Short mmCIF file of C-alpha atoms and ligand atoms in Angstrom, two decimals:
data_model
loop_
_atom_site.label_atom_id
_atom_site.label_comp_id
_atom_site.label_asym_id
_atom_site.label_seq_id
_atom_site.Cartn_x
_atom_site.Cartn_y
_atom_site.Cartn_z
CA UNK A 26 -20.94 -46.40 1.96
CA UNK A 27 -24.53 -45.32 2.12
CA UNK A 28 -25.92 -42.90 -0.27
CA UNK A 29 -26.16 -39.38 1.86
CA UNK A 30 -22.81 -40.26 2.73
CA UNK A 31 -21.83 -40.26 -0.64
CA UNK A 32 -22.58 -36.71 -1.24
CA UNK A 33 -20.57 -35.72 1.94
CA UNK A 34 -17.44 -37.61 1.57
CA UNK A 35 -16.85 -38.33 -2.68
CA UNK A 36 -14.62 -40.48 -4.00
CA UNK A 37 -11.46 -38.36 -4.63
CA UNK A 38 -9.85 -38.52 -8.33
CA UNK A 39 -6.12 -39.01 -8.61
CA UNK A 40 -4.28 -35.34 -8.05
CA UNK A 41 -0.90 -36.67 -9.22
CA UNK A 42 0.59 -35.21 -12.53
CA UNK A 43 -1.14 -31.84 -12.68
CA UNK A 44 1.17 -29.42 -12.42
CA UNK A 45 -0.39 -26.45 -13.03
CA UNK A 46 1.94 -22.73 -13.13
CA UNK A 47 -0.81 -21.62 -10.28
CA UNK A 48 -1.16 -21.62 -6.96
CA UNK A 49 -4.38 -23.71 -6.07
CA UNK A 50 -6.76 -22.03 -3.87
CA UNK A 51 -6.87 -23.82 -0.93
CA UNK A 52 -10.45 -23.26 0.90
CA UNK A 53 -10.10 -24.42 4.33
CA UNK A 54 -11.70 -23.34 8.16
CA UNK A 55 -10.91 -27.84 9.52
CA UNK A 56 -7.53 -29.00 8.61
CA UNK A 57 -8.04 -32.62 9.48
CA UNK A 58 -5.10 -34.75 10.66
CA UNK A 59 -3.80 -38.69 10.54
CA UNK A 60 -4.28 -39.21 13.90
CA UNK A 61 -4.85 -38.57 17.76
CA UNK A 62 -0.99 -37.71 18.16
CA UNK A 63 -0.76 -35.31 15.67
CA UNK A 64 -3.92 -33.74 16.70
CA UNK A 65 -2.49 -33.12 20.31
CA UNK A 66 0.61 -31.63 18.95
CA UNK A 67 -1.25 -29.11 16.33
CA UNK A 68 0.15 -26.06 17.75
CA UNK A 69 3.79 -26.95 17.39
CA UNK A 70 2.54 -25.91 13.43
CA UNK A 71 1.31 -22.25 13.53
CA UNK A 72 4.67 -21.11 12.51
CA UNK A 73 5.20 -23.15 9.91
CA UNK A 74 2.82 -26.33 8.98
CA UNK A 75 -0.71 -26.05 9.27
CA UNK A 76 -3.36 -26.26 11.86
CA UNK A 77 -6.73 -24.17 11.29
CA UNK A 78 -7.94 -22.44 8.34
CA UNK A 79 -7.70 -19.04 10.37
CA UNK A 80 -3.61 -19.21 10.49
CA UNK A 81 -2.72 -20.26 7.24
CA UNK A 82 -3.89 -22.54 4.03
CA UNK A 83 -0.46 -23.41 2.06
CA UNK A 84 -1.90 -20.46 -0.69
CA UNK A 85 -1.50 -17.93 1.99
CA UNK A 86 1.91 -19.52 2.85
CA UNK A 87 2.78 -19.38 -0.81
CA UNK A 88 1.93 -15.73 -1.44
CA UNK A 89 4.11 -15.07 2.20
CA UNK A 90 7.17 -16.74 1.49
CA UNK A 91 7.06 -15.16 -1.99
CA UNK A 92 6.16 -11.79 -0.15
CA UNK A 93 8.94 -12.52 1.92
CA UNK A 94 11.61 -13.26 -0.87
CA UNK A 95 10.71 -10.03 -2.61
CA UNK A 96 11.33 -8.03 0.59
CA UNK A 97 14.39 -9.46 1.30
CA UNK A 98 13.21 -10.93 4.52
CA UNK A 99 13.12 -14.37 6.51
CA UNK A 100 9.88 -14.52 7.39
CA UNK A 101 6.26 -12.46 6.05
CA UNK A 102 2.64 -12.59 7.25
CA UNK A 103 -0.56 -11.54 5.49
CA UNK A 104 -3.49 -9.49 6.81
CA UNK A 105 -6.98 -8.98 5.57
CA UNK A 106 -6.05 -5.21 4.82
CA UNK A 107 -3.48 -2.85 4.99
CA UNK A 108 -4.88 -1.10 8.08
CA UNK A 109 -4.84 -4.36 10.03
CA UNK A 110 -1.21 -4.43 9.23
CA UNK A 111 -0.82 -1.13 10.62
CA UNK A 112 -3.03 -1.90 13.63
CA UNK A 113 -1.40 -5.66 14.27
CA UNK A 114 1.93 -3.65 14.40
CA UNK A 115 1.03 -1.12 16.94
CA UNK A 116 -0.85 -4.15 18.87
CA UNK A 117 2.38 -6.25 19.13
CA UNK A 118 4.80 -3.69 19.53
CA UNK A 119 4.03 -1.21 21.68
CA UNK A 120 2.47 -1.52 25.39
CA UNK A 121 0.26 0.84 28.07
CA UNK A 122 2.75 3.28 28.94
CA UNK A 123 5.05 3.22 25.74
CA UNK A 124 4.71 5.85 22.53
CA UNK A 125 4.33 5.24 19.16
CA UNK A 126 5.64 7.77 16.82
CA UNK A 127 3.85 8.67 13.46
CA UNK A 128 4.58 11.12 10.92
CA UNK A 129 1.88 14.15 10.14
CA UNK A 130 2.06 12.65 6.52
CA UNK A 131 0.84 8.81 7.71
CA UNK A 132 -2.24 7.15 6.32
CA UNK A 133 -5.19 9.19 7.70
CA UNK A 134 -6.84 5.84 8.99
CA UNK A 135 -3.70 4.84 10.79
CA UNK A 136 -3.21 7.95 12.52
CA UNK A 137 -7.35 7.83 13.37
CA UNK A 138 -6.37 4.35 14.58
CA UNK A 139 -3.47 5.51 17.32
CA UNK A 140 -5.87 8.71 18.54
CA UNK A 141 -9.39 6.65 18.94
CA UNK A 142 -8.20 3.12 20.07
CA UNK A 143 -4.18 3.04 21.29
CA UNK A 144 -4.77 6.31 23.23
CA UNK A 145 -7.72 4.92 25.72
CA UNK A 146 -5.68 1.59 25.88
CA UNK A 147 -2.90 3.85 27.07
CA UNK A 148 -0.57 4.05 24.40
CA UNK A 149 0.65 7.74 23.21
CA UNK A 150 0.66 8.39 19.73
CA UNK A 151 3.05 11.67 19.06
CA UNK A 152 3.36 13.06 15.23
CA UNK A 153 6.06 14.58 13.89
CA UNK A 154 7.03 16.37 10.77
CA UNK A 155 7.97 13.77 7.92
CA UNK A 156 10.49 16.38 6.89
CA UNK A 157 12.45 16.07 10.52
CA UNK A 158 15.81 15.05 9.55
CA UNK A 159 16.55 12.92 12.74
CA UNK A 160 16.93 13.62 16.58
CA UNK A 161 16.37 15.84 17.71
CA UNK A 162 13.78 16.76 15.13
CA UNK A 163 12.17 13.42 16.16
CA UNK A 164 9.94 13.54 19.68
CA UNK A 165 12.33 10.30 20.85
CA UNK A 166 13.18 9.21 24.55
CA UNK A 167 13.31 5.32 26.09
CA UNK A 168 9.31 5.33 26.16
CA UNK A 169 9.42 5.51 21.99
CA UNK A 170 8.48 1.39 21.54
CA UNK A 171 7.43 1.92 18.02
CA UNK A 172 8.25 4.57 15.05
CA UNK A 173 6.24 4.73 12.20
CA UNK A 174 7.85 5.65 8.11
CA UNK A 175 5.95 6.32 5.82
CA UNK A 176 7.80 7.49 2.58
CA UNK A 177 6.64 9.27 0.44
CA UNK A 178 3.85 9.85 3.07
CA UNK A 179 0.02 9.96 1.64
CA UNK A 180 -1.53 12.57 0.00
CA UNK A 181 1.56 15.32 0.05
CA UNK A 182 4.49 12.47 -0.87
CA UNK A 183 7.39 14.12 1.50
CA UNK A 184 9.93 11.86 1.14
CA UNK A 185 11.66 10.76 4.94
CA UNK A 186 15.38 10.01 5.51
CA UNK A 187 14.90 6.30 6.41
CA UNK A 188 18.69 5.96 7.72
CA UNK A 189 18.40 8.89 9.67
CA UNK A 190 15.53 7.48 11.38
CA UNK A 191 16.91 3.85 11.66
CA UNK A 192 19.93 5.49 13.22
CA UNK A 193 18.00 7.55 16.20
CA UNK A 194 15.71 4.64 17.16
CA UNK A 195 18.75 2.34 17.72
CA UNK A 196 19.63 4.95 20.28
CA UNK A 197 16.86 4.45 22.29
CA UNK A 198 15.84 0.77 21.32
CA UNK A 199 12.52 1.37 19.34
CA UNK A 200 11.36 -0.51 16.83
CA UNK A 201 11.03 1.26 12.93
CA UNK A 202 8.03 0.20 10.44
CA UNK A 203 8.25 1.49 7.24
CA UNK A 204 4.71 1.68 5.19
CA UNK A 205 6.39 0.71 2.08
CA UNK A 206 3.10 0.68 0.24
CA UNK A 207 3.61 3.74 -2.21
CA UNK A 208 7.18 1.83 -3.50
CA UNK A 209 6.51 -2.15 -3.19
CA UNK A 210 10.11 -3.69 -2.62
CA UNK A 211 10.31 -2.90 -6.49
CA UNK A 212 11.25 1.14 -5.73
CA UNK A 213 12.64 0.69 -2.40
CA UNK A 214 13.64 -1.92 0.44
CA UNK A 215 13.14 -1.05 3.95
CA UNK A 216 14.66 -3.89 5.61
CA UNK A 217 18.16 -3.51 3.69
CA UNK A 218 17.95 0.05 4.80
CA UNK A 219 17.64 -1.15 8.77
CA UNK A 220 13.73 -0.90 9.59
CA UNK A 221 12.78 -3.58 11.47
CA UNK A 222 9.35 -4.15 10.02
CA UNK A 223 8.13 -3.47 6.12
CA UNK A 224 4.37 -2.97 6.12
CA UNK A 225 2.32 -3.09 2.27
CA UNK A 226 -1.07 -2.47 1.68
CA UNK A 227 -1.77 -5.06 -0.81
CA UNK A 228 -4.60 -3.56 -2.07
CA UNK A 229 -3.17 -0.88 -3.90
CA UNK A 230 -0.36 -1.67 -6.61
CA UNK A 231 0.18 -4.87 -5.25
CA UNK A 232 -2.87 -6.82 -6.24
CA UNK A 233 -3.47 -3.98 -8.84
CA UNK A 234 -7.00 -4.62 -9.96
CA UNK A 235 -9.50 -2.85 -7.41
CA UNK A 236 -10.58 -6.03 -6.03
CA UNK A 237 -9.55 -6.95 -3.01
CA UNK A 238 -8.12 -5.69 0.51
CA UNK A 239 -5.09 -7.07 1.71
CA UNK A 240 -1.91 -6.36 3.69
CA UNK A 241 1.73 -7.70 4.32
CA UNK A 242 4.29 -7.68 7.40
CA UNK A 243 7.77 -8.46 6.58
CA UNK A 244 10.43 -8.78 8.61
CA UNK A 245 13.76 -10.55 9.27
CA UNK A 246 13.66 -11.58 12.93
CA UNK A 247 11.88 -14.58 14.41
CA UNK A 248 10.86 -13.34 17.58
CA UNK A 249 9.44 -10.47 15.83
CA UNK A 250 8.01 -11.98 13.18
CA UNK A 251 6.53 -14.70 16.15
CA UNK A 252 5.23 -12.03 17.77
CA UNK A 253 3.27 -10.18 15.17
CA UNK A 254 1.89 -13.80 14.12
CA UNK A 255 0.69 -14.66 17.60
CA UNK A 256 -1.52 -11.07 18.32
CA UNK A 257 -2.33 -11.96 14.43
CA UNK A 258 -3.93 -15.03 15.69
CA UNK A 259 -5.62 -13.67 19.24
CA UNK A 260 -7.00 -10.90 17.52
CA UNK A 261 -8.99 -13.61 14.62
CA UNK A 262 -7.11 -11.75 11.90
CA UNK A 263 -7.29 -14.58 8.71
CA UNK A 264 -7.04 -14.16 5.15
CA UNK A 265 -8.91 -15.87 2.51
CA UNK A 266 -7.26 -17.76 0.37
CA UNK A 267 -9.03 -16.85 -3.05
CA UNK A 268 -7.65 -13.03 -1.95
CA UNK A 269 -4.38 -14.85 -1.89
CA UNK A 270 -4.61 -16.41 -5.02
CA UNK A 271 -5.85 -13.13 -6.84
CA UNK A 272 -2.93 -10.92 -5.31
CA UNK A 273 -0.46 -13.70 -6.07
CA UNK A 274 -1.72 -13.33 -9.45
CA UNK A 275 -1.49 -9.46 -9.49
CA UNK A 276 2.16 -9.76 -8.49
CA UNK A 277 2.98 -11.48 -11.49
CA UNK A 278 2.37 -8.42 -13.70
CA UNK A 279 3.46 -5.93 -11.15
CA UNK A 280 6.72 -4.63 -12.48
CA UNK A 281 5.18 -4.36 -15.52
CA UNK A 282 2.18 -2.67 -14.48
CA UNK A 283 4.31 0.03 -12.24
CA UNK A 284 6.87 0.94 -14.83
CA UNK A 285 3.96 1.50 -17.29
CA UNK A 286 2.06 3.73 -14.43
CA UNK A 287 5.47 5.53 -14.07
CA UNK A 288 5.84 6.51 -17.45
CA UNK A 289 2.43 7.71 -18.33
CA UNK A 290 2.11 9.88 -15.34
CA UNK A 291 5.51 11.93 -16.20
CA UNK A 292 3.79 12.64 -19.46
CA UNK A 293 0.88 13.18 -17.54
CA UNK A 294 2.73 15.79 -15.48
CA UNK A 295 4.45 17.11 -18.46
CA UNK A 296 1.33 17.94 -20.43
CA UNK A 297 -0.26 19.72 -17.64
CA UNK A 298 2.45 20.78 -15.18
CA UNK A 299 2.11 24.50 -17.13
CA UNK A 300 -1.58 24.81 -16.71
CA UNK A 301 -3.36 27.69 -15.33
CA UNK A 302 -5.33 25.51 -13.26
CA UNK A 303 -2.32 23.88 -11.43
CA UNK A 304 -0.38 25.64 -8.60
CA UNK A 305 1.78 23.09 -7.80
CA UNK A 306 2.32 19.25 -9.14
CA UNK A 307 3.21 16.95 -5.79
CA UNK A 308 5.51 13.96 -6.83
CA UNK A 309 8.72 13.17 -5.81
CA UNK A 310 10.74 13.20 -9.06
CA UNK A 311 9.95 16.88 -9.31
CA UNK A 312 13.49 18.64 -7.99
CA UNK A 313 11.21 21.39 -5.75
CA UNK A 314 9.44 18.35 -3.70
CA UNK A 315 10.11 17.99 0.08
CA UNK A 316 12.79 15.26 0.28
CA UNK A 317 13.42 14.94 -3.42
CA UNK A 318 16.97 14.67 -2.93
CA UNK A 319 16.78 11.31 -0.66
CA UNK A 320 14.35 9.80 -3.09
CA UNK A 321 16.77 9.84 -5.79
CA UNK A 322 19.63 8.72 -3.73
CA UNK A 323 17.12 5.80 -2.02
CA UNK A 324 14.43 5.13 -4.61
CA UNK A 325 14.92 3.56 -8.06
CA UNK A 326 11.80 5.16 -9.57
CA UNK A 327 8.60 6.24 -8.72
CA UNK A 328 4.92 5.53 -9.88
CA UNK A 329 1.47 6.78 -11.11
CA UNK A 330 0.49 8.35 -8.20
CA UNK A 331 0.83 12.11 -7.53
CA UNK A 332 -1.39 15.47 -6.46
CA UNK A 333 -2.30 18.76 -8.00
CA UNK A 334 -2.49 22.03 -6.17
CA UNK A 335 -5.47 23.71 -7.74
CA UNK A 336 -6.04 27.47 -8.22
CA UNK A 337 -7.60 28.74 -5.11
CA UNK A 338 -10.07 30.58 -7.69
CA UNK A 339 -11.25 26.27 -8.19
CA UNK A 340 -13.61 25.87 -5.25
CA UNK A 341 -16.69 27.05 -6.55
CA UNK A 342 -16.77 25.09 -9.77
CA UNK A 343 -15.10 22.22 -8.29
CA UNK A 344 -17.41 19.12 -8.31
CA UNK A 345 -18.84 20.34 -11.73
CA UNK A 346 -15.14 19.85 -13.32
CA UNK A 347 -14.84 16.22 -11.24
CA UNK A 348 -18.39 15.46 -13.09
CA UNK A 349 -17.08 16.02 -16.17
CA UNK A 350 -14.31 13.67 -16.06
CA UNK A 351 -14.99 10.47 -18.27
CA UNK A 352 -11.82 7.88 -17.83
CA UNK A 353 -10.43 9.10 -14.20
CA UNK A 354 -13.43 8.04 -12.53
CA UNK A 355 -13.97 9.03 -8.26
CA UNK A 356 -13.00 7.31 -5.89
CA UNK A 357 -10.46 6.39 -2.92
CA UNK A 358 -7.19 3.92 -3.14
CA UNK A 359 -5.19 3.99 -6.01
CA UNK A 360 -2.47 2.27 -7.63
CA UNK A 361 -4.77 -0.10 -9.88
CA UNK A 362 -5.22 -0.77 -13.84
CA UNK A 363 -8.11 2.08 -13.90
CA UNK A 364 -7.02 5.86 -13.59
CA UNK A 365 -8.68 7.33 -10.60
CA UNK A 366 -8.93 10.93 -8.91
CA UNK A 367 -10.15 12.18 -5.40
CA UNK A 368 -10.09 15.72 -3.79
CA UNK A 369 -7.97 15.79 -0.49
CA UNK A 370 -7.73 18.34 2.39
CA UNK A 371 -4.36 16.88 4.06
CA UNK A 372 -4.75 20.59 6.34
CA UNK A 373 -7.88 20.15 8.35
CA UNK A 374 -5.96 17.94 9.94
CA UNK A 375 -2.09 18.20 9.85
CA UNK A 376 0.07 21.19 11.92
CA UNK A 377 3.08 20.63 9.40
CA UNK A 378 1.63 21.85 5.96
CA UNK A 379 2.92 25.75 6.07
CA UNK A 380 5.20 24.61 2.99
CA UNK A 381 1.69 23.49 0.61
CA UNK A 382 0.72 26.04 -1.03
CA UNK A 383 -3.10 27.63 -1.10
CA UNK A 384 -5.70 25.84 -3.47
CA UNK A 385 -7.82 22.38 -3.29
CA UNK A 386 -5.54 19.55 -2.93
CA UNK A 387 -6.57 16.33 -5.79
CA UNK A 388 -5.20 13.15 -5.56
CA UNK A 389 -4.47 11.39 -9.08
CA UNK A 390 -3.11 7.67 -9.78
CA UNK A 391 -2.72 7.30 -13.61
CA UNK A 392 -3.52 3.62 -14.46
CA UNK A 393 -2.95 1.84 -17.33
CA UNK A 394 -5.61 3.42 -20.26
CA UNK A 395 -4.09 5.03 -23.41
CA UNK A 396 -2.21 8.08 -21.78
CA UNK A 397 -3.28 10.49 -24.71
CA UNK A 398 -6.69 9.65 -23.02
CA UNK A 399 -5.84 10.36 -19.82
CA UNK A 400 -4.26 13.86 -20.66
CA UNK A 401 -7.08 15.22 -22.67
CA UNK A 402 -9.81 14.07 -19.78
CA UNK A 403 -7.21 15.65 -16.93
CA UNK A 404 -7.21 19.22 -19.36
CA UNK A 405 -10.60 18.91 -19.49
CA UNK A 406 -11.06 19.18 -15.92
CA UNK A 407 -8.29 21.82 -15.43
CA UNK A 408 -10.00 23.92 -18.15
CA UNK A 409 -13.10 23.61 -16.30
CA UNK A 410 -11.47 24.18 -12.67
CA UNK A 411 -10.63 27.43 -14.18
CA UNK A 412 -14.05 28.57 -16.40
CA UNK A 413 -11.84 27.62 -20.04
CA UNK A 414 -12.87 26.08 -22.59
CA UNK A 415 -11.00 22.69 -23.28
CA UNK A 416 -8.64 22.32 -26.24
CA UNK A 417 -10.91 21.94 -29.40
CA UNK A 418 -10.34 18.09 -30.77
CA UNK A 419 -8.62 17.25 -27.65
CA UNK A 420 -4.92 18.64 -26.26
CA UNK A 421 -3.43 15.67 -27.70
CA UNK A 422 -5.27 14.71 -31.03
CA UNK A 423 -6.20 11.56 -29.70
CA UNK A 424 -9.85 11.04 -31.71
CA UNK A 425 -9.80 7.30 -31.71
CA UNK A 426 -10.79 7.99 -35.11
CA UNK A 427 -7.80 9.65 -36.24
CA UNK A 428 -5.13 7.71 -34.34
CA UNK A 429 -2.98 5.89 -35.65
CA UNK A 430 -4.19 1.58 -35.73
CA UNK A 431 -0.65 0.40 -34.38
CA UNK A 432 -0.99 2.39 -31.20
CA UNK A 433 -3.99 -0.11 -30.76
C1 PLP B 17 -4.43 2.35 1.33
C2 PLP B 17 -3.30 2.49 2.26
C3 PLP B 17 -3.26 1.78 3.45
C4 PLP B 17 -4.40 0.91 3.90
O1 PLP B 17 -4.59 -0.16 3.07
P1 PLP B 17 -5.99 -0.98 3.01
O2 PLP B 17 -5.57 -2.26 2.39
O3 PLP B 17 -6.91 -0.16 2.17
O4 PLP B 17 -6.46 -1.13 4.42
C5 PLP B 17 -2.14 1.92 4.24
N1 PLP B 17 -1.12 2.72 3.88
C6 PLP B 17 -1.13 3.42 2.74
C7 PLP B 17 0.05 4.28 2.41
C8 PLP B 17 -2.22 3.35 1.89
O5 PLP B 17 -2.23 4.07 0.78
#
């Protein structure tokens, strides 16, 4: 072997007793192969071997089959965000001429997604109200291919009747995605309740650190789960394989991280459910919320995220009480270690809000900082939303100074 050669192909150490508790990360675009035979036959392992870097490294396989397992499905495929999960779905599953049902209460960029590219490819896109019970609440007839759950929806959290819907599209043969993203298969599993196809955004609880964009597919059939995998694959959709590797790692901590998210933002709520500022607290352990009864029989708990109704007196001192926020800092997603908070305006562009009451809408996900923390920064915006003062020394004593060491 010459010496330029050397630096392209080194000498390989041994690999054999390292067993590390890790997935390795698996950086890949040529898989190469033992010979002319097996090159030919490549194809015959897109499902399941490997082939191209594009559709699949074994730590994208490993985070899908685990995906899988925790979804209680056969068979799971990752995307390089949630929206392309969303998108891939509609792709594969619904055709010119065919309609794709979405509740008002879906992802805003999913619902942007059906209007601006399915509608000039010829597939309709009809919303209806998340609250609808079933048929004939839904819009359904034998051109529904597709219907779209979201529960609790984004932004307003109505919780939908999953069953209800499962039960009406078996009447006229559609196929039912669930966005399952607010629950993770931790709160709630779609495909036990009949849905066809549980969507995630991994970016969001999932992965749980703010640092990467990811999505899941998981479903139960083959020819389904073929299907979504092929337009995955004619549409260049890959994932890379040190995203894999961090969301494998997020999902470790996960049910930690979500109970802990849970609990701080009911005493969240609690401490500042009362407050002048607030109109009305959105989440769906609160008795008064749309659908609250079908979350508690479906759901086994809930999560950080939820929204304030603000006094409509708010809008003029608005962004000077977001500026004054220190830990919740501004910005879109949620569902990560570090509390964040964004205003909202779910009406400009849903028909089905009558029930919301008057006031700016803010969207909150409590992360995982000190909650006393939390609850004097989120007073200290109320207080401002409204022209008060905050609480001298804080609402909740919580001078780092003064706390007690062993709450550390
Ligand atoms: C964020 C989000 C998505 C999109 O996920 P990305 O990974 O950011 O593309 C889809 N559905 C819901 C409910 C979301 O909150």
């Amino acid at each position: 072997m010459r010496f330029d050669t050397l630096h392209v192909q080194p000498p390989s150490p041994k690999q054999a007793d390292f067993d590390a508790l890790s997935v390795p990360v698996h950086r890949a675009s040529t898989i190469v192969f033992p010979n002319a035979e097996a090159f030919a036959s490549r194809h015959e392992r897109l499902y399941d071997g490997y082939s191209y870097g594009l559709y699949g490294t074994p730590t994208s396989r490993a985070l899908e089959v685990q995906i899988a397992a925790l979804e209680g499905a056969t068979r799971a495929l990752v995307t390089p965000s949630g929206l392309s999960a969303i998108a891939l779905t509609c792709l594969a599953v619904a055709k010119a001429g065919g309609r794709i049902l979405m509740p008002h209460s879906m992802y805003g960029p999913a619902r942007a997604f059906a209007a601006r590219v399915l509608g000039p490819l010829g597939i309709e896109t009809v919303g209806y109200d998340p609250r609808a019970k079933a048929v004939p609440d839904l819009p359904l007839d034998e051109r529904a291919a597709l219907i779209w759950v979201e529960s609790p929806g984004s932004v307003t959290f109505e919780v939908q009747d999953l069953d209800a819907v499962v039960n009406a599209a078996r009447q006229v043969g559609a196929t039912v995605a669930v966005d399952n993203t607010w629950a993770t298969p931790i709160l709630f599993n779609p495909l036990a309740h009949g849905a066809d196809i549980s969507m995630q955004s991994l970016s969001k609880y999932a992965s749980g650190h703010s640092d990467l964009l990811m999505g899941s597919l998981a479903v139960r059939d083959e020819a389904m789960f073929r299907r979504l995998k092929d337009t995955a694959r004619l549409l260049g959709l890959g994932v890379s394989s040190d995203d894999c590797f961090l969301c494998a790692r997020g999902l470790r901590t996960l049910p930690v991280r979500l109970r802990q998210a849970e609990r701080s933002a009911m005493e969240v709520i609690q401490a500042i459910r009362n407050h002048p500022a607030v109109v009305r607290v959105l989440h769906p352990s609160l008795p008064d919320h749309p659908g609250h009864d079908v979350w508690k029989r479906d759901f086994s708990g809930s999560n950080g995220l939820f929204s304030l109704v603000l006094s409509p007196a708010a809008g003029a001192v608005l962004d000077k009480a977001f500026d004054s926020l220190r830990y919740f800092k501004i910005g879109a997603s949620w569902g990560a270690t570090t509390s964040l908070i964004a205003p909202s305006n779910p009406r400009s562009e849903r028909p089905d809000l009558a029930w919301l009451p008057d006031g700016q809408v803010v969207r909150v996900s409590v992360g995982l900082e000190d909650v006393l923390d939390l609850i004097d920064d989120l007073t200290g915006f109320l207080c401002a939303v409204i022209g008060d003062m905050p609480p001298a020394g804080g609402s909740a004593g919580s001078n780092i100074l003064n706390q007690d060491k062993s709450r550390g």
